[in-house]
Short mmCIF file of C-alpha atoms in Angstrom, two decimals:
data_model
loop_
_atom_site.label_atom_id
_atom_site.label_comp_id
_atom_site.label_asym_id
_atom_site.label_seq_id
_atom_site.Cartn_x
_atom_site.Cartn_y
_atom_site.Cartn_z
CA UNK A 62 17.82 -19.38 4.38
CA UNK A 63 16.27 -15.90 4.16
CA UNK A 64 17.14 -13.66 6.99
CA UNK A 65 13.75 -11.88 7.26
CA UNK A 66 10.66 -13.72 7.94
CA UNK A 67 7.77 -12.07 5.19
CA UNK A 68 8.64 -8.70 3.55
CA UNK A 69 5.64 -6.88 1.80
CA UNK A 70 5.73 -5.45 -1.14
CA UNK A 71 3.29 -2.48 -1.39
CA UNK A 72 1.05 -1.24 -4.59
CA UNK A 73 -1.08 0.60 -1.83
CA UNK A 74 0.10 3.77 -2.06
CA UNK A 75 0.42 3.26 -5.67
CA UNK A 76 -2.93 3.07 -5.90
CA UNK A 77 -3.67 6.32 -3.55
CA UNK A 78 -1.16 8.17 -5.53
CA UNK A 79 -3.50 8.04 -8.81
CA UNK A 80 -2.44 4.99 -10.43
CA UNK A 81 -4.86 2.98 -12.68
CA UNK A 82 -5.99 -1.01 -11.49
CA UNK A 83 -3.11 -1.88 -14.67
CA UNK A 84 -0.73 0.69 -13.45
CA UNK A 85 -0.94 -0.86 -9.67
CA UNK A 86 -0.80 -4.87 -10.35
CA UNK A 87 2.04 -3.98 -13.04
CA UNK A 88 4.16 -1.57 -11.01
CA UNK A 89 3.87 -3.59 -7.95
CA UNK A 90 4.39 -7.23 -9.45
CA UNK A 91 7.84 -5.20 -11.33
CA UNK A 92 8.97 -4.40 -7.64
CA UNK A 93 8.52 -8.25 -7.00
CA UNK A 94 10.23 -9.32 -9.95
CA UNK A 95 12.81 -7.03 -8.72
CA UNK A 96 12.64 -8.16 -5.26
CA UNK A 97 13.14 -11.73 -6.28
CA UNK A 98 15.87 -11.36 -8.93
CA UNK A 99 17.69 -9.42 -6.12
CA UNK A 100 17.80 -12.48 -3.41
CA UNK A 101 18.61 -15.07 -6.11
CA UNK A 102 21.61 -12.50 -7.04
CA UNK A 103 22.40 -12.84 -3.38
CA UNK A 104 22.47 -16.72 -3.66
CA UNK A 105 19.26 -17.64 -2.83
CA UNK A 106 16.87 -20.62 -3.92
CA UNK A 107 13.54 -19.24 -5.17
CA UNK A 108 11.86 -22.09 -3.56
CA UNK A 109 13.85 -21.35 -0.06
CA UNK A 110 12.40 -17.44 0.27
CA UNK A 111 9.11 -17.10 -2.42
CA UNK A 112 6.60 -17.76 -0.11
CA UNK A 113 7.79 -15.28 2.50
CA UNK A 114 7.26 -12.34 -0.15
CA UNK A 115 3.69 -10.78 0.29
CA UNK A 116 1.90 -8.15 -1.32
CA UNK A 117 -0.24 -5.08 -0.29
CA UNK A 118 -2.91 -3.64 -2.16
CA UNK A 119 -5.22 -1.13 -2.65
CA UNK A 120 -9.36 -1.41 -2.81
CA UNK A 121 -10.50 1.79 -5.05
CA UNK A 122 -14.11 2.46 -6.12
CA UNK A 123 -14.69 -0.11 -9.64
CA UNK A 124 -16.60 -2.79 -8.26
CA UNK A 125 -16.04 -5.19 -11.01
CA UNK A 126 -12.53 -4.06 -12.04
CA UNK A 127 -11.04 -4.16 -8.54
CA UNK A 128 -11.83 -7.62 -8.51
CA UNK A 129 -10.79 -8.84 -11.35
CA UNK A 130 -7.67 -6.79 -10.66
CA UNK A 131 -6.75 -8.86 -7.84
CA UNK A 132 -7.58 -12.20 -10.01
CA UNK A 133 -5.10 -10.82 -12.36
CA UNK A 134 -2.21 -10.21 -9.29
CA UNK A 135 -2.50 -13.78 -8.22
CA UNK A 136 -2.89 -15.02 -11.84
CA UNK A 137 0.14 -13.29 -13.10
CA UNK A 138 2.44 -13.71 -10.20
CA UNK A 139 1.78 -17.39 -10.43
CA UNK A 140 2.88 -17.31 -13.83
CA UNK A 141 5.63 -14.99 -13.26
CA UNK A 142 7.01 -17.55 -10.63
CA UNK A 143 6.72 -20.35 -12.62
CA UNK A 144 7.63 -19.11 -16.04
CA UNK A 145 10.64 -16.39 -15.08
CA UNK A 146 12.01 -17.48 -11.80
CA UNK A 147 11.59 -21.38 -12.34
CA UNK A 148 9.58 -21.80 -8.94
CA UNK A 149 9.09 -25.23 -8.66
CA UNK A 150 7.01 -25.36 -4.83
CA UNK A 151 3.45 -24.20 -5.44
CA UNK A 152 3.83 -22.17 -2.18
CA UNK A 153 5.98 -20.03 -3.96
CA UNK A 154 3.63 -19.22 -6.32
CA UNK A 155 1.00 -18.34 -4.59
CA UNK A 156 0.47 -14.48 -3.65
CA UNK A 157 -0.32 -13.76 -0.33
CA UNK A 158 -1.55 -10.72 -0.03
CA UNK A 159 -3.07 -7.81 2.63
CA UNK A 160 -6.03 -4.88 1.03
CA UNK A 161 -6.97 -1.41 2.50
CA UNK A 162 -9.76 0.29 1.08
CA UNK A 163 -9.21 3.45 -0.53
CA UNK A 164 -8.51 6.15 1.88
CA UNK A 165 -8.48 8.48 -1.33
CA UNK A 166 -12.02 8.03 -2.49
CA UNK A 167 -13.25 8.85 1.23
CA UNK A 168 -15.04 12.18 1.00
CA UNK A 169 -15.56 14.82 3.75
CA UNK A 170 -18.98 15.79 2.41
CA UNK A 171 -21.71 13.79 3.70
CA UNK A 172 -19.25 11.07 5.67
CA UNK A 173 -21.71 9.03 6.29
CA UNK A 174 -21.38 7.77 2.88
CA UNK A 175 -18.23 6.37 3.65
CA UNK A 176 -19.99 3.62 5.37
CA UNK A 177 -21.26 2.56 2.10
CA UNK A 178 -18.06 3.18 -0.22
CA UNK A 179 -16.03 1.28 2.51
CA UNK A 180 -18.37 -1.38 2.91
CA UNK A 181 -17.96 -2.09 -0.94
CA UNK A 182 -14.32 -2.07 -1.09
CA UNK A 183 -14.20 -4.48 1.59
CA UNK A 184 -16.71 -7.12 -0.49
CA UNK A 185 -14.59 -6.50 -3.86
CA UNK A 186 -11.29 -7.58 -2.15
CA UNK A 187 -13.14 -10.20 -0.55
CA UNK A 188 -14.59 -11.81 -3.65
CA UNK A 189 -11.11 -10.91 -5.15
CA UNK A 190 -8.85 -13.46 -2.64
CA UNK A 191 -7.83 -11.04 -0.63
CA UNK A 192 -6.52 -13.02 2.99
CA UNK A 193 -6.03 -10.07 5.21
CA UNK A 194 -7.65 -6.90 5.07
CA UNK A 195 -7.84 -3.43 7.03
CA UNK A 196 -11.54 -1.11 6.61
CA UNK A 197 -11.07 2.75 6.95
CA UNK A 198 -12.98 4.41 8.90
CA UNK A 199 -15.63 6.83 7.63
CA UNK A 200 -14.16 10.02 9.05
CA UNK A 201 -10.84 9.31 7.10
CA UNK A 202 -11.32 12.91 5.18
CA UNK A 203 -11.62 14.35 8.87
CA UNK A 204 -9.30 13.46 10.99
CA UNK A 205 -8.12 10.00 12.89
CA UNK A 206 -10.84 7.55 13.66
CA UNK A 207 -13.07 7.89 16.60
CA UNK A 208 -13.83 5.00 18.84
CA UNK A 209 -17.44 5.14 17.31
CA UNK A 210 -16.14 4.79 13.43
CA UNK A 211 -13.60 2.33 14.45
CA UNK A 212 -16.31 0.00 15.05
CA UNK A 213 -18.47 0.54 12.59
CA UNK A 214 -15.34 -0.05 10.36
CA UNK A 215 -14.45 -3.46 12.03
CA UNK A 216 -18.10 -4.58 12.50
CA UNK A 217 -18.37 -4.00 7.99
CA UNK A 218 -15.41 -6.76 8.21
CA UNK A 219 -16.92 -8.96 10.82
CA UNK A 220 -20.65 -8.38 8.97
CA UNK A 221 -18.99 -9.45 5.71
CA UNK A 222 -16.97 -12.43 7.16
CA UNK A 223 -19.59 -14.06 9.17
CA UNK A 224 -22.79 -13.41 7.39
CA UNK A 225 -22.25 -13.03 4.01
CA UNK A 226 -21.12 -16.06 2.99
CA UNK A 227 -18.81 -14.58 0.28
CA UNK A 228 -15.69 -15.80 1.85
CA UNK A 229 -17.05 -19.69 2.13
CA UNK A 230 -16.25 -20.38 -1.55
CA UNK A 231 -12.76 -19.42 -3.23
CA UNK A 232 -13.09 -17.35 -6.26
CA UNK A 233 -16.76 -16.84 -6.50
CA UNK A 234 -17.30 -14.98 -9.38
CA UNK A 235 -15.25 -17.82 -11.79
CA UNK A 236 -16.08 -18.29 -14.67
CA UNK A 237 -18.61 -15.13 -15.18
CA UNK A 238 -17.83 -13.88 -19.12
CA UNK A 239 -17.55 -10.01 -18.32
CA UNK A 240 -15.55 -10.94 -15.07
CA UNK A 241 -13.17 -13.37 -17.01
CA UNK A 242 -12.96 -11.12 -20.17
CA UNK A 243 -12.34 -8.48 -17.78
CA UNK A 244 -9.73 -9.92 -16.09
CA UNK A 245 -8.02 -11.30 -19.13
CA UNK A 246 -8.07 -7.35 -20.37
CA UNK A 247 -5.88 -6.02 -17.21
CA UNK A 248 -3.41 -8.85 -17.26
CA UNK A 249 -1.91 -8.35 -20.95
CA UNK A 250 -2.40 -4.65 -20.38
CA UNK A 251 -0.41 -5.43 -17.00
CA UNK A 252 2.56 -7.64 -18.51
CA UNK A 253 2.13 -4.77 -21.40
CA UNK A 254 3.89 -2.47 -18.70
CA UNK A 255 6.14 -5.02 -17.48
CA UNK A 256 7.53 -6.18 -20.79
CA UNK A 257 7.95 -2.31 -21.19
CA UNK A 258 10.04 -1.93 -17.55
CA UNK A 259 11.87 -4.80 -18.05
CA UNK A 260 13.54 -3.11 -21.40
CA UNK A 261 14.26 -0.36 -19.09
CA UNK A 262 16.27 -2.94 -16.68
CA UNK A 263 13.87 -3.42 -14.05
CA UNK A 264 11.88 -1.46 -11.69
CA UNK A 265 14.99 0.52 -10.06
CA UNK A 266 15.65 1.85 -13.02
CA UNK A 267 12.22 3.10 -14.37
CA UNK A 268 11.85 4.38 -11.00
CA UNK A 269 15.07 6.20 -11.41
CA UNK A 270 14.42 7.42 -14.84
CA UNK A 271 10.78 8.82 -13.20
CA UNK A 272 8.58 6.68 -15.59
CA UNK A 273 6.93 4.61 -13.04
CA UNK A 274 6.05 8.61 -11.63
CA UNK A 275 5.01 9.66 -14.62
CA UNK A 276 2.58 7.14 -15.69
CA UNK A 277 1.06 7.38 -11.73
CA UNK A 278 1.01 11.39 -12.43
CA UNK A 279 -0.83 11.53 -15.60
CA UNK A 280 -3.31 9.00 -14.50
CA UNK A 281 -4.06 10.53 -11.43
CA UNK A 282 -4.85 13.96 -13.42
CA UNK A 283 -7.31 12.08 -15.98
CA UNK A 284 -8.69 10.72 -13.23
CA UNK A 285 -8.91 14.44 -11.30
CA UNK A 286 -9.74 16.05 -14.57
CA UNK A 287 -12.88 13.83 -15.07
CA UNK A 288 -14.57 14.59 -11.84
CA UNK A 289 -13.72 18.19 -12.39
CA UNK A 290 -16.09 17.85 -15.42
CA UNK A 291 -18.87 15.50 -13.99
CA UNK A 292 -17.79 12.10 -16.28
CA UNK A 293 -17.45 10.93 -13.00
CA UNK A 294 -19.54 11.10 -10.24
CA UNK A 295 -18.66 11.37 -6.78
CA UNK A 296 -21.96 11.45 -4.61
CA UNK A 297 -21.81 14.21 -2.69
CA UNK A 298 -19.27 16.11 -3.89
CA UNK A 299 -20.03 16.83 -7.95
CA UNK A 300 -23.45 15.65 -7.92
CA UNK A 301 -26.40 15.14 -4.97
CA UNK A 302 -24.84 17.99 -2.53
CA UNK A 303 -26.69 18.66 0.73
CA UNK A 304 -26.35 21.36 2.96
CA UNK A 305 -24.46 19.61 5.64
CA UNK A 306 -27.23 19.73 8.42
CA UNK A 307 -24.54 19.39 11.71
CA UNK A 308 -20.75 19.71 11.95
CA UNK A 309 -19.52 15.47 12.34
CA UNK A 310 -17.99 14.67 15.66
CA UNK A 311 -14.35 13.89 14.54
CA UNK A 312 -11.60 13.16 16.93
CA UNK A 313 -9.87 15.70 18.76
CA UNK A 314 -6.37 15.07 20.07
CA UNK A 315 -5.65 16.11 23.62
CA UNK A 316 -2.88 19.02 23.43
CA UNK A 317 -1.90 17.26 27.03
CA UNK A 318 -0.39 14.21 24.60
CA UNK A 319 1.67 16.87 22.75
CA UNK A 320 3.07 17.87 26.08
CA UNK A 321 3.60 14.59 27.69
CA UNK A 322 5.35 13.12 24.20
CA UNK A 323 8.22 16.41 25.11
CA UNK A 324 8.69 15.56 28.51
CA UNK A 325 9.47 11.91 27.73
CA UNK A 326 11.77 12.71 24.85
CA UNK A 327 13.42 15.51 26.78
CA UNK A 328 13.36 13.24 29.81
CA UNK A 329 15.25 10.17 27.55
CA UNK A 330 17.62 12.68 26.45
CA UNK A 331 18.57 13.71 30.18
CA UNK A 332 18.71 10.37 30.97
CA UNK A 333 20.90 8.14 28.38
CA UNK A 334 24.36 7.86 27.90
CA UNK A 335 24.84 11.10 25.05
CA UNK A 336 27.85 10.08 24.48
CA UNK A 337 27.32 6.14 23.29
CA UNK A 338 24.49 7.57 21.66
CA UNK A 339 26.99 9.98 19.21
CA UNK A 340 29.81 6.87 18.80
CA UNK A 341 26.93 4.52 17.28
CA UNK A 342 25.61 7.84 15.34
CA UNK A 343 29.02 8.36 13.97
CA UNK A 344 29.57 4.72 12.92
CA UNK A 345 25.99 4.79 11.36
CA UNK A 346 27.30 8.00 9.27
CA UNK A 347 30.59 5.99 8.33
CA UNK A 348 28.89 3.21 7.02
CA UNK A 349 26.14 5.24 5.08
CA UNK A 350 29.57 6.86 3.68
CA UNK A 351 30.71 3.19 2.45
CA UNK A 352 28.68 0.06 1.74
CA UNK A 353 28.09 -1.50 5.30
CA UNK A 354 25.07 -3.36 6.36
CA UNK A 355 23.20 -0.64 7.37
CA UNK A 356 21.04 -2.62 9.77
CA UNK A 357 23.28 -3.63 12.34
CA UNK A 358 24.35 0.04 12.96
CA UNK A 359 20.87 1.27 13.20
CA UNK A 360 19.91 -1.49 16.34
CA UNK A 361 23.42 -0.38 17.80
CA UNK A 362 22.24 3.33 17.83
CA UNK A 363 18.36 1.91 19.09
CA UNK A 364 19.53 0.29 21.67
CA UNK A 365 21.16 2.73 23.49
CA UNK A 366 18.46 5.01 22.82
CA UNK A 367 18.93 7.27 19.83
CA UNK A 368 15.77 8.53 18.74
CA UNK A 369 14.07 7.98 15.57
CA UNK A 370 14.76 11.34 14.66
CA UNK A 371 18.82 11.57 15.31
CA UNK A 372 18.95 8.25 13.13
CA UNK A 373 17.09 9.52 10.05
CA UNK A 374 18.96 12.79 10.32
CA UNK A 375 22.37 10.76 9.94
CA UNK A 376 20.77 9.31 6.72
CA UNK A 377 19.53 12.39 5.30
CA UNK A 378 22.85 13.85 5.68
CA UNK A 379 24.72 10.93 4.08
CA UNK A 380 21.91 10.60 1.45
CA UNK A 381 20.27 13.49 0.65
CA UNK A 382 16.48 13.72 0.64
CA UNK A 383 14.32 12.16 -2.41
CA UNK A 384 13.59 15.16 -5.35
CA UNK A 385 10.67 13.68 -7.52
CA UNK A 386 11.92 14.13 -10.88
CA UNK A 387 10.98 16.77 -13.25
CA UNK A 388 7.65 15.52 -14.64
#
């Protein structure tokens, strides 16, 4: 039996890196393929872990793609759990998954509109199958929420989930031709890319080799270089500018919690035993050195109050720091 209870497997940042709808289903459903291989490596049953696994996604601004996009996630992973990993429990086939809207189409010009873009992400991932999902807030450009946007954020969720009615029937848009010609279009161009990864040996290795990067980068500087010459529109910002009429009332952090976030860190220092703190340090470093469980040595060092900071600092030592390869 697995040790962990769900892991998720994220194409969200994926997504607000640059990627394409393709580039996020494919990239992400390679990570699960390589997820999955990796635990039956271990010795696992498919059918004993599968439907722990859950996915994360991103909500950008195609209506119509986006949803078909997430048709095509579930569609494929079903079939990739069937077909490839011989699944045989239909709970393992089944993608659970979480949604965000798109932080990265959230403009600081007129923020207002945010409302609107949000509110639109939020319906596509519905009407997609989403089964958990998180709104942004409309000063996302700005700065952290304020109480006021927070609620306007989870009220679009609540409006959407109580009144709509869009969430009453599973896969409402079935059976429309553009939707399931649509659909059908991002799933071979998905298992296009990875067919493609797989001849690479797998996700780690494409990742390693910088492709995955590379496909992300280029896409995100068609996608740039478009708006740059008004193909596409973002409203607001290349096309229906205002003169903003007042500055927006963003969030302002007290300096006080900068101050009071010190004192308790210099307080915990003061206060715990320094010197268990640099014998579970030392064993983390030994066993970053060799090929230890990692995880055990990390609550060792927690619990007798390392800090976040002293722990990732071991790492980085032993490890080095990620260098994005030359692209």
């Amino acid at each position: 039996m697995p040790l962990w209870n769900t892991i998720s497997i994220s194409g969200y940042h994926i997504r607000e890196a640059g990627s394409t709808a393709v580039q996020e289903v494919a990239f992400t459903l390679a990570d699960g393929i390589a997820y999955v291989q990796a635990a039956i490596d271990a010795g696992l049953d498919v059918d004993d872990f599968a439907s722990r696994l859950s996915f994360f996604f991103g909500s950008h601004s195609d209506f119509l793609e986006e949803i078909c996009k997430f048709r095509v996630a579930r569609r494929l992973w079903a079939r990739i759990m069937r077909e490839r990993f011989n699944a045989k429990k239909d709970s393992s086939c089944r993608m659970r998954f979480h949604t965000q809207t798109a932080g990265c189409t959230l403009t600081a010009q007129q923020p207002d509109n945010n409302v609107v873009r949000v509110t639109l992400q939020a319906l596509q991932a519905v009407l997609g199958g989403t089964q958990s999902l998180h709104t942004n807030s409309r000063d996302e450009a700005l700065s952290l929420p304020t109480e006021e946007s927070v609620q306007i954020a989870l009220r679009t969720q609540q409006i959407i989930g109580y009144e709509s009615g869009v969430s009453d029937t599973i896969d409402p848009l079935a059976g429309s031709y553009f939707i399931e010609s649509l659909t059908t279009e991002i799933e071979n161009k998905a298992m296009e890319y990875i067919e493609k990864i797989d001849e690479m040996g797998g996700a780690p290795s494409a990742i390693e080799s910088g492709f995955i990067q590379r496909e992300i980068h280029d896409a995100a500087y068609e996608f740039q270089k478009s708006i740059d010459a008004n193909e596409r529109i973002v409203v607001g910002v290349n096309k229906f500018q205002v003169e903003e009429e007042h500055q927006f009332d963003y969030l302002r952090v007290n300096p006080e919690s900068e101050r009071d976030q010190v004192k308790g860190l210099t307080d915990l220092r003061t206060s715990r035993d320094n010197e268990k703190v640099n014998e579970t340090l030392l064993a983390l470093r030994a066993g970053a050195e060799g090929e230890s469980n990692l995880v055990p040595l990390i609550l060792d060092a927690v619990k007798v109050y390392a800090t976040l900071g002293e722990i990732c600092g071991v790492l980085r030592e032993v490890f080095g720091e990620y260098t994005a390869a030359d692209l």
